[in-house]
PDB file of C-alpha atoms in Angstrom:
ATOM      1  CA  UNK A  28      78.602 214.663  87.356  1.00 87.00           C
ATOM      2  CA  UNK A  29      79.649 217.823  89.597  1.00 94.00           C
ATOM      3  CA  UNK A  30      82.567 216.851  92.125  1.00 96.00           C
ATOM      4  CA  UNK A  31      82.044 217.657  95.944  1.00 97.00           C
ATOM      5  CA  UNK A  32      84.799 217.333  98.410  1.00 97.00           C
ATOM      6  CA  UNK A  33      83.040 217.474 102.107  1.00 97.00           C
ATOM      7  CA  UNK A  34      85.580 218.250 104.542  1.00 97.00           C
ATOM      8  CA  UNK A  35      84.062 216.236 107.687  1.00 94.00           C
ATOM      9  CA  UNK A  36      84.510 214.223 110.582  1.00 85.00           C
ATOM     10  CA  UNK A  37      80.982 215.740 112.125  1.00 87.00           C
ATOM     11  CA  UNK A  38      77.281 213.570 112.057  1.00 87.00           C
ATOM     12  CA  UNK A  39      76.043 216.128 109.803  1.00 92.00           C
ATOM     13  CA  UNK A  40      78.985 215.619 107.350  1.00 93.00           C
ATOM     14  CA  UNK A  41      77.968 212.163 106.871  1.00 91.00           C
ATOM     15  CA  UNK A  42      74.679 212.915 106.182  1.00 93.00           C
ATOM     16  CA  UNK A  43      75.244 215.454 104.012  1.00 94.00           C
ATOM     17  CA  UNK A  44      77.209 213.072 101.882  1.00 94.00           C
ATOM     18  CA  UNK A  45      74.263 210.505 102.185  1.00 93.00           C
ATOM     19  CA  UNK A  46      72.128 213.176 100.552  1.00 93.00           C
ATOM     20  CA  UNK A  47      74.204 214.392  98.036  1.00 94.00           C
ATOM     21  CA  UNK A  48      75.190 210.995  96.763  1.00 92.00           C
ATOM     22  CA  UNK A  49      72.866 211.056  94.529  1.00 90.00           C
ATOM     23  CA  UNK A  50      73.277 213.228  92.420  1.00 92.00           C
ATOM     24  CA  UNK A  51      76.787 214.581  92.709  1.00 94.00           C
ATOM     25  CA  UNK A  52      80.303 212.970  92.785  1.00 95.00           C
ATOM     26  CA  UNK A  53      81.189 213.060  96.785  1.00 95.00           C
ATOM     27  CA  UNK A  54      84.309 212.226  98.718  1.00 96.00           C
ATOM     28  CA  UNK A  55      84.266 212.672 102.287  1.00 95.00           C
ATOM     29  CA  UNK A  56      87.526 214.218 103.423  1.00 95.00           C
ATOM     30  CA  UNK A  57      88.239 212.746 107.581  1.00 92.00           C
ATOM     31  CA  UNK A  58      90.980 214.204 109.405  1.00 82.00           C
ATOM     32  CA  UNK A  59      92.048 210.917 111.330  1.00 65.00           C
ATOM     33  CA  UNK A  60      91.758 211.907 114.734  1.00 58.00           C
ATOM     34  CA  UNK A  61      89.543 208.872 115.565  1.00 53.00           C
ATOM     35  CA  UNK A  62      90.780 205.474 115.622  1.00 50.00           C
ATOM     36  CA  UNK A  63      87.350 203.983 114.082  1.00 49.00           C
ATOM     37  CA  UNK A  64      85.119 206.250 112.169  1.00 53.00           C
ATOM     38  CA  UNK A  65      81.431 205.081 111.769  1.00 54.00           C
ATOM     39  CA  UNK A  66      80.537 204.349 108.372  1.00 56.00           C
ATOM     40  CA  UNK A  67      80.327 207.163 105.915  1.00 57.00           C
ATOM     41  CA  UNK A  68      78.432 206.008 103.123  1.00 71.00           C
ATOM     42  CA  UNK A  69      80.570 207.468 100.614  1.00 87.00           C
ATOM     43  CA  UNK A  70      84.054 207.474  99.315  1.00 91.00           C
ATOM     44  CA  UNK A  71      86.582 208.235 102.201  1.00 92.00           C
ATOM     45  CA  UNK A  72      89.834 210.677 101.857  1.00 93.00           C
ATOM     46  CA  UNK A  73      91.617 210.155 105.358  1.00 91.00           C
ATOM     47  CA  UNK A  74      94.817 212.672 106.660  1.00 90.00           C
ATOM     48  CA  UNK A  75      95.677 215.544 106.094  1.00 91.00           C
ATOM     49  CA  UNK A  76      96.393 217.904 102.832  1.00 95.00           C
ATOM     50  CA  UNK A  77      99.426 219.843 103.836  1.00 94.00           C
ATOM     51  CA  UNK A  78      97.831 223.162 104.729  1.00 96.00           C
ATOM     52  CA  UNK A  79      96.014 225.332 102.505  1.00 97.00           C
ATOM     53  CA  UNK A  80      98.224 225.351  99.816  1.00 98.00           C
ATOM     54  CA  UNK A  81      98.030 221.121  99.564  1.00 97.00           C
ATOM     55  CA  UNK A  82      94.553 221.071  99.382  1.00 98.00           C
ATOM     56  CA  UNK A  83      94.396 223.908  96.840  1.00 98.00           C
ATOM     57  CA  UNK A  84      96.635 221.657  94.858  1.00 98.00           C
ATOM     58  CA  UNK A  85      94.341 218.422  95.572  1.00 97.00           C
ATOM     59  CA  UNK A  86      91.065 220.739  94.531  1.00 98.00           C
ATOM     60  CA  UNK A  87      92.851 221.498  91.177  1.00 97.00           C
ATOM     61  CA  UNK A  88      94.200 218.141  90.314  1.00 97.00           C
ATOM     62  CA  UNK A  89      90.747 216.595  91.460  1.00 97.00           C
ATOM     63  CA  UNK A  90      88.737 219.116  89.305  1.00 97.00           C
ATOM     64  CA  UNK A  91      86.655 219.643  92.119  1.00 97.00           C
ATOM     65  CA  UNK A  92      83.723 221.884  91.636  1.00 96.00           C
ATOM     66  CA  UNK A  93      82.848 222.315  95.113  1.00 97.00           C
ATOM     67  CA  UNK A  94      84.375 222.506  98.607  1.00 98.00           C
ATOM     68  CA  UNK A  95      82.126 221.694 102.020  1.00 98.00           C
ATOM     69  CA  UNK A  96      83.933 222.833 104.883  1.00 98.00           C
ATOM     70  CA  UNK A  97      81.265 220.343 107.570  1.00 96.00           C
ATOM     71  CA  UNK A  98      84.190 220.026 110.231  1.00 95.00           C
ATOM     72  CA  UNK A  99      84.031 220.553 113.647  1.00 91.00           C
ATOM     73  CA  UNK A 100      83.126 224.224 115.251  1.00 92.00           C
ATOM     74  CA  UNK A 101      86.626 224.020 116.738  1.00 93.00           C
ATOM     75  CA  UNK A 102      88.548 223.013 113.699  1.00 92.00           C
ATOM     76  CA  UNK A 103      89.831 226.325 113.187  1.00 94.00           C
ATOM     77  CA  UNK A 104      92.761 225.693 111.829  1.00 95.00           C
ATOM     78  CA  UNK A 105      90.922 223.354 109.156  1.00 96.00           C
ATOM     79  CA  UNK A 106      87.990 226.101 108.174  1.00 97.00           C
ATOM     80  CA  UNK A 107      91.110 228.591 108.065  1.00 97.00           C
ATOM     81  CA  UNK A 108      92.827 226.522 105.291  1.00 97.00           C
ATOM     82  CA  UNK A 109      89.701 225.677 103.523  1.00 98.00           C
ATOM     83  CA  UNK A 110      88.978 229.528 103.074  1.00 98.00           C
ATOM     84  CA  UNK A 111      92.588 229.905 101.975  1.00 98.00           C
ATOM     85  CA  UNK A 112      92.679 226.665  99.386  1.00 98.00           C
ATOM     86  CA  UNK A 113      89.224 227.874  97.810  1.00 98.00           C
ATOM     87  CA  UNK A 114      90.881 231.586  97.294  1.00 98.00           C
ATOM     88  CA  UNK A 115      93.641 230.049  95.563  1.00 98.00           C
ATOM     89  CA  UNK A 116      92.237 227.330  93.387  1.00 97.00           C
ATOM     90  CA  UNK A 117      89.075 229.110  92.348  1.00 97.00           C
ATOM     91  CA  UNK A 118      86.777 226.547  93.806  1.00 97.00           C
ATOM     92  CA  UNK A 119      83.275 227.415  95.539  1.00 96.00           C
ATOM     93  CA  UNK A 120      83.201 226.985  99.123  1.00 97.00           C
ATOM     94  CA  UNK A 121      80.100 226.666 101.742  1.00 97.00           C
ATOM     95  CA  UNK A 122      80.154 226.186 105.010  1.00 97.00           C
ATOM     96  CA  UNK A 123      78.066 223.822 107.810  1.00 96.00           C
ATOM     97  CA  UNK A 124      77.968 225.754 110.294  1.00 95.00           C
ATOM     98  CA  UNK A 125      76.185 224.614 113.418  1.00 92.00           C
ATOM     99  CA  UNK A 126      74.265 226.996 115.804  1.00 95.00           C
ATOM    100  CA  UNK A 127      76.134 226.913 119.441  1.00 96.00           C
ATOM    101  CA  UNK A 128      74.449 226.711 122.755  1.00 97.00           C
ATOM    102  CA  UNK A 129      72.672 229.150 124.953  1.00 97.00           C
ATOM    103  CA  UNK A 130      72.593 229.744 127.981  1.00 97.00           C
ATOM    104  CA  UNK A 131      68.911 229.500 129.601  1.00 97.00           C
ATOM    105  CA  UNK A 132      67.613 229.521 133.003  1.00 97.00           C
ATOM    106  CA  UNK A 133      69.050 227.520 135.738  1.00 97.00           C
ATOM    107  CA  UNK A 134      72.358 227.250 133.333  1.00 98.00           C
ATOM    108  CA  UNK A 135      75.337 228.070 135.432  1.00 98.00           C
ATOM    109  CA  UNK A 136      77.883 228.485 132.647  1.00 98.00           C
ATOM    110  CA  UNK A 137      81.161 230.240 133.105  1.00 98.00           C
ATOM    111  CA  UNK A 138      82.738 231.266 129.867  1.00 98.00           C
ATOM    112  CA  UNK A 139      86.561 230.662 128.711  1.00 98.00           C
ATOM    113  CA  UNK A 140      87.877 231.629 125.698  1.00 97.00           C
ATOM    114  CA  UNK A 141      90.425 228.660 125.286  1.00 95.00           C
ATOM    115  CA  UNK A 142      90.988 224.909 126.953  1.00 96.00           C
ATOM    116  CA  UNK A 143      93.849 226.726 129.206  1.00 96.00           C
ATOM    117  CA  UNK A 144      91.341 229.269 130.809  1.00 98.00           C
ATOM    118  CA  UNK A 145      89.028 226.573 131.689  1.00 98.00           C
ATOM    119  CA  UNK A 146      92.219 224.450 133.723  1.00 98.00           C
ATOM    120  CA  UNK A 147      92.358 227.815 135.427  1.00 98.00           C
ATOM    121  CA  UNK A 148      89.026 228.373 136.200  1.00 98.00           C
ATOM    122  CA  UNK A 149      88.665 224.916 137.694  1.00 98.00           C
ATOM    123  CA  UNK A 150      89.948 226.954 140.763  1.00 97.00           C
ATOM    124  CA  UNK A 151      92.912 225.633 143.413  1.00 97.00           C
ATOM    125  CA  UNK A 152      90.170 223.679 145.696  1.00 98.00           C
ATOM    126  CA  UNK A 153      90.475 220.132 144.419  1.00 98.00           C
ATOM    127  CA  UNK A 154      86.863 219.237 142.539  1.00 98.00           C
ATOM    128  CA  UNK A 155      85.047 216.256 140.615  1.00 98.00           C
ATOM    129  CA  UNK A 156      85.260 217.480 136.732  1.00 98.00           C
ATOM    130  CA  UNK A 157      83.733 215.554 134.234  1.00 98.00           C
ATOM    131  CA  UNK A 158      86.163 216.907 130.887  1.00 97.00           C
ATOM    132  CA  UNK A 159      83.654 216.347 127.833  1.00 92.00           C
ATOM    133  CA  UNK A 160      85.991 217.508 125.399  1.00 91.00           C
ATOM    134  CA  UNK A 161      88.424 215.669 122.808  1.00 83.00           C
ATOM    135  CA  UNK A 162      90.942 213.883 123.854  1.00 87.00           C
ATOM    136  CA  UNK A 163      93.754 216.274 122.048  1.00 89.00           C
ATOM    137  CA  UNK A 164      92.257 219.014 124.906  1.00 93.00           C
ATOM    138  CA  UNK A 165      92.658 217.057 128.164  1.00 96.00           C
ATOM    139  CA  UNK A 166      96.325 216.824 128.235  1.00 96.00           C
ATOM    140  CA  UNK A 167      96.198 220.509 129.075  1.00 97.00           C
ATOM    141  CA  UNK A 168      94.560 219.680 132.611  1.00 98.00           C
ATOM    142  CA  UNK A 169      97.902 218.090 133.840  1.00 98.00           C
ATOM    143  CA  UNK A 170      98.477 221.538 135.082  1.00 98.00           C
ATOM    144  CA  UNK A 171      96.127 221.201 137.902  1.00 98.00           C
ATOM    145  CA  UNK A 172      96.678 217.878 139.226  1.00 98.00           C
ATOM    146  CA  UNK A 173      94.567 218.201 142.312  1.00 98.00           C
ATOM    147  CA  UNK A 174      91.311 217.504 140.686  1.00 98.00           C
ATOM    148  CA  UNK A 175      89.897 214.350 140.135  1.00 98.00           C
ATOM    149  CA  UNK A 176      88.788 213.813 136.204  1.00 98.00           C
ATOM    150  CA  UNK A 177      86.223 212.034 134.351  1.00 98.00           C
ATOM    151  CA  UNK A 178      87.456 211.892 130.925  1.00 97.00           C
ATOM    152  CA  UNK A 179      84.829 210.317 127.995  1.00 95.00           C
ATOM    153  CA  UNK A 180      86.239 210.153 124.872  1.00 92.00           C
ATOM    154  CA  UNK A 181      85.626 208.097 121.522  1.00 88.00           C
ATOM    155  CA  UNK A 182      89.277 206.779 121.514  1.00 89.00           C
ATOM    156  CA  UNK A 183      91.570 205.680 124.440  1.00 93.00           C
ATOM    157  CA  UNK A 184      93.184 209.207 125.792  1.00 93.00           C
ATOM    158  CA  UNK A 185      96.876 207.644 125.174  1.00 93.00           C
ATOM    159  CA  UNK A 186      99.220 208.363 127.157  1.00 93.00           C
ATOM    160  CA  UNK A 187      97.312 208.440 130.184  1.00 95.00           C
ATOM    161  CA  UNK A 188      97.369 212.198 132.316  1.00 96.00           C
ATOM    162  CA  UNK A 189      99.973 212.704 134.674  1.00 96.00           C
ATOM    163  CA  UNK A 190      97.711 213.062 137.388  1.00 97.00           C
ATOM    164  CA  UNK A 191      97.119 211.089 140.212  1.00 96.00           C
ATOM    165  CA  UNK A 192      93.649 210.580 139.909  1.00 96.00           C
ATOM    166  CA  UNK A 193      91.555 209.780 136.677  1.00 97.00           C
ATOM    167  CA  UNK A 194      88.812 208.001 135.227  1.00 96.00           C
ATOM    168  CA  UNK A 195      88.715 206.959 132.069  1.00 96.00           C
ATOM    169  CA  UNK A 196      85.289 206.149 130.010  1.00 95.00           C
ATOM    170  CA  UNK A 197      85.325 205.290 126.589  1.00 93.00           C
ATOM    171  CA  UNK A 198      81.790 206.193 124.573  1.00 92.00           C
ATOM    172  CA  UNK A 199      80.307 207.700 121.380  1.00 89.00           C
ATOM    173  CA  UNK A 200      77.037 209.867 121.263  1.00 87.00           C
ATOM    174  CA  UNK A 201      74.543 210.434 121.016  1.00 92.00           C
ATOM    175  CA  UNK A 202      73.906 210.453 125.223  1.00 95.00           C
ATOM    176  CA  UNK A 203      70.674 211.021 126.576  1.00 96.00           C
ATOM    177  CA  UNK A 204      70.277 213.338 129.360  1.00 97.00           C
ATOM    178  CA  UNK A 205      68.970 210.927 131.523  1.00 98.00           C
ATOM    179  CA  UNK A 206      71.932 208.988 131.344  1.00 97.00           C
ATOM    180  CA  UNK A 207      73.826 212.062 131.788  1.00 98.00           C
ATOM    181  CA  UNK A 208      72.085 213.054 134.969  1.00 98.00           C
ATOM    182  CA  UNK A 209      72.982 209.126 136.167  1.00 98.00           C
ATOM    183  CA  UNK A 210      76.693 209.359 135.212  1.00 98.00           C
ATOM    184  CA  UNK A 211      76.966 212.983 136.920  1.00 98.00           C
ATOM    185  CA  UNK A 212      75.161 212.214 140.121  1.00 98.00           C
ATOM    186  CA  UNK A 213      77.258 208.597 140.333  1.00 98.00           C
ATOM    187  CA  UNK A 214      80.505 210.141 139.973  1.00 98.00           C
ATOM    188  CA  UNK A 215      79.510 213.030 142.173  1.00 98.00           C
ATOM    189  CA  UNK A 216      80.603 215.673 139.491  1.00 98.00           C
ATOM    190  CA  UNK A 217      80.838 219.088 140.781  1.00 98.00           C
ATOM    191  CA  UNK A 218      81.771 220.787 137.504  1.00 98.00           C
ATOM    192  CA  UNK A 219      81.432 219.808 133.818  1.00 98.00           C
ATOM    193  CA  UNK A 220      84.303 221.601 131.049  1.00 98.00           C
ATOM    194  CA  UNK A 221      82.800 221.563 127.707  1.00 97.00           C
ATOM    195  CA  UNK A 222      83.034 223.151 124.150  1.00 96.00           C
ATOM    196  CA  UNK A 223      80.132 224.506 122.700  1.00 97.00           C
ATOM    197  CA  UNK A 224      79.647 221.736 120.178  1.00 92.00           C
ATOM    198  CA  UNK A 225      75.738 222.870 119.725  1.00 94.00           C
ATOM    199  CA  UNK A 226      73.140 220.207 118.001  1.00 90.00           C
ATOM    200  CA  UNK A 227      71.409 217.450 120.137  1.00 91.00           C
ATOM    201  CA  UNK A 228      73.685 214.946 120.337  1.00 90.00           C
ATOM    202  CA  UNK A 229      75.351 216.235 123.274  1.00 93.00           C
ATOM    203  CA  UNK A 230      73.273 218.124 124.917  1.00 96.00           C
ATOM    204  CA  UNK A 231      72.335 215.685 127.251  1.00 97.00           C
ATOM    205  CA  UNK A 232      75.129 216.817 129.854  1.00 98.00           C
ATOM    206  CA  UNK A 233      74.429 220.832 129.450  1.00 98.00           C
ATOM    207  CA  UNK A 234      70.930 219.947 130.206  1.00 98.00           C
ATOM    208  CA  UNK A 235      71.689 217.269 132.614  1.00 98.00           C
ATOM    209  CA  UNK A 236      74.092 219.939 134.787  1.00 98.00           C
ATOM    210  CA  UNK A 237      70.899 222.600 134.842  1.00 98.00           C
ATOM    211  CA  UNK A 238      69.096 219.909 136.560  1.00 98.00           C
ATOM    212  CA  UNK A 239      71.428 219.415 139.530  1.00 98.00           C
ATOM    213  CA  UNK A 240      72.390 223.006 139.582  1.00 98.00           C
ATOM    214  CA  UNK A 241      76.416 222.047 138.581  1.00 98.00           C
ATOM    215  CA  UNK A 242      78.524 224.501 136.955  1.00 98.00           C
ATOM    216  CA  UNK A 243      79.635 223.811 133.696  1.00 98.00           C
ATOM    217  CA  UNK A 244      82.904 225.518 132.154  1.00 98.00           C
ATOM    218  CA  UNK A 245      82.042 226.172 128.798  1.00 98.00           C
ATOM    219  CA  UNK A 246      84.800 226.906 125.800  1.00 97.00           C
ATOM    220  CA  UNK A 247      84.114 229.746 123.517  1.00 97.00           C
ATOM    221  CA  UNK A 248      83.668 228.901 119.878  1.00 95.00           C
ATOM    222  CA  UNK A 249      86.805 230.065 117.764  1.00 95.00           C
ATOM    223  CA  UNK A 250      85.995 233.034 114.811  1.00 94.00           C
ATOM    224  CA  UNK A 251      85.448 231.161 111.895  1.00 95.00           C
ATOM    225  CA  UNK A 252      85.870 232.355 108.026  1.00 96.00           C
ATOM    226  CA  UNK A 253      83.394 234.455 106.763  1.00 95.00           C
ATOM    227  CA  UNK A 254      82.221 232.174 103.922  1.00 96.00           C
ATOM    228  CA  UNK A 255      78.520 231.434 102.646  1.00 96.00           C
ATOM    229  CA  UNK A 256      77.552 229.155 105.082  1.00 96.00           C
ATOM    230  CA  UNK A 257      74.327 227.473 106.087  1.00 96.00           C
ATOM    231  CA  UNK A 258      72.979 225.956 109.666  1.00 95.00           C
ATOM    232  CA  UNK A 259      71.275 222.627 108.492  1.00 95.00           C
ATOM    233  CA  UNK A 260      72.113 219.859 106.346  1.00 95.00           C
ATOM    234  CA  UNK A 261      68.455 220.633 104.442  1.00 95.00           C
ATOM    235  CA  UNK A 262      69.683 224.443 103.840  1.00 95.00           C
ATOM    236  CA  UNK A 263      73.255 223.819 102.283  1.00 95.00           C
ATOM    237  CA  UNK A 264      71.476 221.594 100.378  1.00 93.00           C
ATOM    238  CA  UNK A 265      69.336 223.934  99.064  1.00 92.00           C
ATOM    239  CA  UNK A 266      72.136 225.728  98.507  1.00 92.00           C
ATOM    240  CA  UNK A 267      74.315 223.751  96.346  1.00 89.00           C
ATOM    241  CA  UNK A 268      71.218 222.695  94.461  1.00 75.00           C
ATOM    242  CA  UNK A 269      70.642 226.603  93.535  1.00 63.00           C
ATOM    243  CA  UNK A 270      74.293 227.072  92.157  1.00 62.00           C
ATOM    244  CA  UNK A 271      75.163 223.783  91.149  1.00 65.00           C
ATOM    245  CA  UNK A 272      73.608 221.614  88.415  1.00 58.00           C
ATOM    246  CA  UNK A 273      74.402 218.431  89.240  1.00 50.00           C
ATOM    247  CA  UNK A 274      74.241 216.837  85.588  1.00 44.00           C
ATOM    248  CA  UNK A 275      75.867 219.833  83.781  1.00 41.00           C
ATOM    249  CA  UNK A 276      79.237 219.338  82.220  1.00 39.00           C
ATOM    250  CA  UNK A 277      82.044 220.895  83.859  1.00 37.00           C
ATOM    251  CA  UNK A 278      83.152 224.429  82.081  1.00 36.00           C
ATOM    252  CA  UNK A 279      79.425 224.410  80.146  1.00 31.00           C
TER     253      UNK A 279
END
């Protein structure tokens, strides 16, 4: 069977793996950021490869027929080393790449291009922010201290900010935007910073800040390789099944 290395850490990583578990060897490939993963479903490679050249190196030694870059829209850094590593081991590479938000009516969005921007554009008044992003970004928002912060994260944000006043909720999507509305409006959120993660699962707050007219400061997606790439977890799959035969011996 065909070898498939997914790089992941994303919902529709895991179930791509579920679906190509059939027919193809899979390993899921998880970064470590988060302290408890859900369950993959598949064979799980955790940490990192040592750059592009490292995972070049693991492709070869692996015999890996074909690379998945399924990370994050932000792991730039990641996608950039996947391009690399497929360049210099030979190995296919697609892409999962998830469509971003749009703006629609009654979305009061102010775009940054990077987490730093979006401390700035918080403005000197002091404000109620609600900072839906990971917890490697918030750190960055110790540079404004007179804000007050919601901070949601999977994992405990570790150390604490150096700000004087902070909450801390710990939670995993997907959140509805009902709930979203409820947690804005009882925290009395003014402003919501967020990356443009795209998909459904959290949506809930974009739409939930539209609804009571709150601004939300909204992180531009990094450029990503130019790779074949798909949207869905149905179209890669289509994909790999048009250039890959799953029960085909490797070098026929």
């Amino acid at each position: 069977m065909k070898k498939v290395l997914i790089l992941g850490g994303t919902t529709e990583a895991r179930q791509l793996a579920g679906k190509l578990a059939a027919d193809f060897l899979v390993t899921l490939s998880l970064a470590g950021r988060t302290e408890s993963p859900v369950a993959q479903g598949v064979p799980v490679r955790r940490g990192g490869f040592g750059g592009a050249d490292g995972l070049a190196a693991y492709l070869e030694e692996t015999r890996t027929d074909l690379l998945i870059d399924a990370t994050h829209p932000y792991a730039a850094r990641i996608s950039a080393n996947a391009a690399q590593a497929a360049r210099l081991s030979g190995v296919r590479i697609l892409a999962l790449r998830r469509p971003g938000w749009e703006p629609v009516e009654g979305d009061r969005w102010t775009l940054v291009d990077m987490v730093g921007d979006a401390v700035q554009a918080l403005g000197p008044t002091p404000r109620r922010a609600f900072l839906a992003l990971g917890r490697q970004e918030v750190p960055a928002f110790e540079a404004a201290p007179q804000h007050h912060y919601l901070i949601r994260s999977v994992d405990p944000v570790e150390p604490k900010l150096a700000v004087p006043d902070a909450t801390y909720l710990l939670a995993r999507g997907p959140f509805r935007e009902a709930d979203e509305r409820a947690l804005l409006e009882s925290k009395r959120i003014d402003v919501v910073v967020s990356k443009n993660s795209g998909g459904e699962a959290t949506y809930g707050k974009i739409a939930a800040a539209r609804a009571l007219r709150i601004e939300v400061v909204m992180v531009r997606r990094p450029v990503l390789p130019d790779v074949p790439s798909a949207k869905t977890v149905d179209e890669l799959a289509a994909m790999i099944d048009h250039g890959l035969d799953p029960v085909a011996e490797r070098g026929v």
